[in-house]
XYZ file of N, CA and C in Angstrom:
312
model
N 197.290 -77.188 -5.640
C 197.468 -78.505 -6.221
C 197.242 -78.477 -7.735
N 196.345 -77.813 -8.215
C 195.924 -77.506 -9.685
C 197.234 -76.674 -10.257
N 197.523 -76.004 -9.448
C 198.399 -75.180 -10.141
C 199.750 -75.635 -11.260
N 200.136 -76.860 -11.198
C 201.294 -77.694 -11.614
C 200.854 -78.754 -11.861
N 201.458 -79.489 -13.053
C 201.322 -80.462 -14.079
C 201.330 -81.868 -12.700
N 202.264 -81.406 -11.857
C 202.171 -83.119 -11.073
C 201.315 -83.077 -9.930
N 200.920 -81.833 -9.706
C 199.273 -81.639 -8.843
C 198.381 -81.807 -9.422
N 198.050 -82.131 -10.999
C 197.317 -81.917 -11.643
C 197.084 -83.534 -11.301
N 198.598 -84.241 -11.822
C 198.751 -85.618 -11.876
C 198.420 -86.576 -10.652
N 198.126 -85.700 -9.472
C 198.060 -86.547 -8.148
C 196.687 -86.355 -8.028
N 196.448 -85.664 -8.388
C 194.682 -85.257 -8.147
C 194.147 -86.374 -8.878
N 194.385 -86.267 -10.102
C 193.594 -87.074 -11.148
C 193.935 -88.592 -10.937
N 194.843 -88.933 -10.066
C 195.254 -90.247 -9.607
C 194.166 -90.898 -9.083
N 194.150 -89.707 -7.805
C 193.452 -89.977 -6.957
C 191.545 -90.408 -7.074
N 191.561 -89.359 -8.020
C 190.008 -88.858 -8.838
C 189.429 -90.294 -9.613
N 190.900 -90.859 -10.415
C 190.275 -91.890 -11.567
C 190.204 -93.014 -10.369
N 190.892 -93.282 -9.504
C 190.315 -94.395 -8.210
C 189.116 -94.282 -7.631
N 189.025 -93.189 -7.221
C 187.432 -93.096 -6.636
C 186.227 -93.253 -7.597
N 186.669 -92.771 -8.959
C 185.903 -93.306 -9.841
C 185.613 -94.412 -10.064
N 186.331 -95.267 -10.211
C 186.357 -96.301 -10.812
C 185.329 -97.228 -9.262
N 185.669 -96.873 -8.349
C 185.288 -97.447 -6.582
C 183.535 -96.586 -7.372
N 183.204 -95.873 -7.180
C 181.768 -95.302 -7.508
C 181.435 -96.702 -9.055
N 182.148 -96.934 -9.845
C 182.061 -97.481 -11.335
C 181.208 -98.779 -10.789
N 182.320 -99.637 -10.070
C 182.423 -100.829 -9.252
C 181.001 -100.935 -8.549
N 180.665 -99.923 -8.096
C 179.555 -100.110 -6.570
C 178.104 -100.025 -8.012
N 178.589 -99.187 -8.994
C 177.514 -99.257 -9.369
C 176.717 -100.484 -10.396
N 178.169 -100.882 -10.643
C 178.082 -102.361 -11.612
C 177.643 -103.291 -10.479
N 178.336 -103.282 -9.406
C 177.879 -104.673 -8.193
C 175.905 -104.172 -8.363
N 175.283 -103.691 -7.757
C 174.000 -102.885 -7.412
C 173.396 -103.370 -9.063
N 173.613 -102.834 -10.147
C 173.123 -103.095 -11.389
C 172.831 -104.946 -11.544
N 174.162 -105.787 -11.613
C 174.266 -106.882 -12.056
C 173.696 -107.842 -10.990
N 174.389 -107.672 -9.793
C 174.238 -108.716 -8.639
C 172.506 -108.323 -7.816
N 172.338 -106.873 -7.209
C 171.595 -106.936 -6.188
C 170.678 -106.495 -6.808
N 170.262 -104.847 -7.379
C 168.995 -104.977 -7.670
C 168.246 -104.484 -9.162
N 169.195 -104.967 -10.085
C 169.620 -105.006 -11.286
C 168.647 -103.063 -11.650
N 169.210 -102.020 -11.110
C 169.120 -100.948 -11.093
C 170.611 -100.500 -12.113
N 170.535 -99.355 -13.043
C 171.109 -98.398 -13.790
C 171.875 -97.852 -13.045
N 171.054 -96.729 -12.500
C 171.748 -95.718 -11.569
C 173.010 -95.320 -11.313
N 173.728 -96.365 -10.337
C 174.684 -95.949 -10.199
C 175.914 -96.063 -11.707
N 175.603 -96.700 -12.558
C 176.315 -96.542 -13.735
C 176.103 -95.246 -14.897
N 174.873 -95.235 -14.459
C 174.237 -94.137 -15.466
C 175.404 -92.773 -14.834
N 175.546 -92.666 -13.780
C 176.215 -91.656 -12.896
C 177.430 -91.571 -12.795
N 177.977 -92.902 -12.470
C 179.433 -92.644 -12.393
C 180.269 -93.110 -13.622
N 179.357 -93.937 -14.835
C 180.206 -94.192 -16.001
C 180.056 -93.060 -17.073
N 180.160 -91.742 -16.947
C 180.470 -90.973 -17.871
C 181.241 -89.630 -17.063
N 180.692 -89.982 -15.476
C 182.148 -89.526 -14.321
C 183.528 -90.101 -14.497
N 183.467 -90.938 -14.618
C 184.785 -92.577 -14.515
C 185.325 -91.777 -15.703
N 184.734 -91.874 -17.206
C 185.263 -91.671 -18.526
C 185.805 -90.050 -18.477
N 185.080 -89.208 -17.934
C 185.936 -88.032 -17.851
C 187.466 -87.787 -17.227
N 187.213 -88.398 -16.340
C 188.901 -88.170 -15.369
C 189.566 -89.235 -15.872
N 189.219 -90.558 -16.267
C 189.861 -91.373 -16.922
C 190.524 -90.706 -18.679
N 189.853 -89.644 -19.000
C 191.070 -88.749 -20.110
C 191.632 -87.942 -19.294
N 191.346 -87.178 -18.432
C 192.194 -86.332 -18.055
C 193.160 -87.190 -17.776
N 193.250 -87.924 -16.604
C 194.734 -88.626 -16.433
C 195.195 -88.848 -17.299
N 194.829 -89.420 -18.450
C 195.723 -89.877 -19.471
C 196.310 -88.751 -20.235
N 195.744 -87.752 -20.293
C 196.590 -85.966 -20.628
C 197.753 -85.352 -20.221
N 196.944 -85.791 -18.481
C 197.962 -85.519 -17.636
C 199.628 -85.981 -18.000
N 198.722 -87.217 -17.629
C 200.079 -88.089 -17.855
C 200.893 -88.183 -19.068
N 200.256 -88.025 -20.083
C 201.228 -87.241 -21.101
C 201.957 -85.931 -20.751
N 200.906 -85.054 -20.398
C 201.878 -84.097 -20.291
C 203.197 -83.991 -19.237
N 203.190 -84.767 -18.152
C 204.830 -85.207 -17.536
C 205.380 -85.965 -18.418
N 204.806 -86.670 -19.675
C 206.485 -88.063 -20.220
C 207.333 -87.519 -20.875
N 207.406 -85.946 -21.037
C 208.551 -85.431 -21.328
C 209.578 -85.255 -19.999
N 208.759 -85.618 -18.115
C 209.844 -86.180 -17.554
C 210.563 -87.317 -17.342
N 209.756 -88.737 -18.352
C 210.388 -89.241 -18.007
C 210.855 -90.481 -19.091
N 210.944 -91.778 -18.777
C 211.343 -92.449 -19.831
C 210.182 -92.976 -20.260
N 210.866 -93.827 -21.279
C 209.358 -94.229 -22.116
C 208.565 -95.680 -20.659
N 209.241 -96.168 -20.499
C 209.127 -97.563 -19.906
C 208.108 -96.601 -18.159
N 208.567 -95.764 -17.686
C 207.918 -95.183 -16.641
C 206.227 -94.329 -17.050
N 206.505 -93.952 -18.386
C 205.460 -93.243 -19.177
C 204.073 -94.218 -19.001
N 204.830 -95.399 -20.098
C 203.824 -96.697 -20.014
C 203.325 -97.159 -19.042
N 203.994 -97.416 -18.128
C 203.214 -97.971 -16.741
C 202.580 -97.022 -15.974
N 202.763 -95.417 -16.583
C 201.270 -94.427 -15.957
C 200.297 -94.790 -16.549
N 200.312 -95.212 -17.601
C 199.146 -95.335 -18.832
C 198.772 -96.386 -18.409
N 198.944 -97.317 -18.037
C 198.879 -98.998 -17.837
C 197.796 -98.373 -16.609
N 198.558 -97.920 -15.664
C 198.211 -98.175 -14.468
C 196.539 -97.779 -14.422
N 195.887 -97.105 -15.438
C 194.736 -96.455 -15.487
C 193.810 -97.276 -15.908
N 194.722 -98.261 -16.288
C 193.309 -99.815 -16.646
C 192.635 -100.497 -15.445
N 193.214 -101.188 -14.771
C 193.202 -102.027 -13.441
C 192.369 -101.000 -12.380
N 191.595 -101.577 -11.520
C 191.085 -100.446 -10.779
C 192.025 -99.927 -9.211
N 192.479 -99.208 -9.054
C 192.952 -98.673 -8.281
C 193.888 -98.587 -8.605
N 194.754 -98.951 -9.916
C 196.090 -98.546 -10.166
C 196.865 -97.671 -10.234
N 196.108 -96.688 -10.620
C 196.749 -94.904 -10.668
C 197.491 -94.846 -9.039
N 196.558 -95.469 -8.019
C 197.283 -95.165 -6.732
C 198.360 -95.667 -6.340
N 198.338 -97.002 -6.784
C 199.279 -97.529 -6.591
C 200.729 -97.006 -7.596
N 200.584 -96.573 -8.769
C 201.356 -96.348 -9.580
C 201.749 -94.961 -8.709
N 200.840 -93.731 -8.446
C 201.277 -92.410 -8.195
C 202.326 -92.851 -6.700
N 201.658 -93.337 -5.982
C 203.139 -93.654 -4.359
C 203.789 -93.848 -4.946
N 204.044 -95.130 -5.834
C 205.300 -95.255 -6.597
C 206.419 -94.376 -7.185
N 205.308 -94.115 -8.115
C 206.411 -92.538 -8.679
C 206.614 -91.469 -7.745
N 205.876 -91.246 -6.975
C 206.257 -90.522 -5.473
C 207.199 -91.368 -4.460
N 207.518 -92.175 -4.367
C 208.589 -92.650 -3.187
C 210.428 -92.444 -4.335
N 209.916 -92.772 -5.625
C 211.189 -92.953 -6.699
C 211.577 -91.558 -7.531
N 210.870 -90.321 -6.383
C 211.247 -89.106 -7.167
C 210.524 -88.836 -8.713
N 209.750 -89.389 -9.218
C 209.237 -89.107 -10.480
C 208.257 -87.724 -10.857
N 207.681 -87.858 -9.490
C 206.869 -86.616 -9.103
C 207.654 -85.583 -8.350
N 208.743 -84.811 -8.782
C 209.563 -83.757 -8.699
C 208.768 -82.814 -8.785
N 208.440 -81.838 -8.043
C 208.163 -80.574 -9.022
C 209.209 -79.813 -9.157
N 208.742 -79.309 -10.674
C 210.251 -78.108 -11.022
C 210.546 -77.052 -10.793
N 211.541 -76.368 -10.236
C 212.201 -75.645 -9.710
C 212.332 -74.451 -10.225
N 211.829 -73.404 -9.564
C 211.110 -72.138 -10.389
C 212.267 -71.204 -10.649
N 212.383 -70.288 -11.517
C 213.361 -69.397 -11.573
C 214.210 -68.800 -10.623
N 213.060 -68.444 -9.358
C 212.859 -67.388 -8.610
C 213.816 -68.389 -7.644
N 213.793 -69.345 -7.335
C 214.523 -70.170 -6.222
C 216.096 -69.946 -6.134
């Protein structure tokens, strides 16, 4: 899965959601229940790491694609769970191709 730019890109999809789900649990626990750090101290500098990688990532495919498909990878990394929803997307509409090796 590491091996290729759009394994790279599905991973880190996947990665900046669960982050952001760890981000969430730890802001609810901090603010609402038992006004504890913790889980932010932990997962908000987790969250901020894979939250650049995707955005690397995802540069490094917008030379597949257009600008308008580019943007809404980038977009999608704001909102929480968007990367997932964005990656099926570009996975049901072919965006996530992988490319076709010499050897084929």
């Amino acid at each position: 899965m590491l091996s290729s730019p759009v394994g790279r890109f599905r991973l880190l999809a996947l990665a900046e959601a669960v982050s952001w789900a760890g981000l969430l649990i730890g802001m609810f626990f901090k603010y609402v229940l038992v006004n504890n750090e913790i889980g932010v101290k932990v997962f908000g500098p987790i969250h901020g790491v894979v939250f650049v990688g995707y955005v690397l990532v995802t540069l490094m495919l917008a030379h597949r694609w257009d600008r308008r498909t580019t943007v809404w990878a980038l977009l999608a990394s704001i909102p929480p769970f968007g990367t997932i929803v964005f990656e099926r997307w570009a996975q049901r509409n072919g965006k996530l191709v992988e490319a076709q090796s010499a050897n084929d």
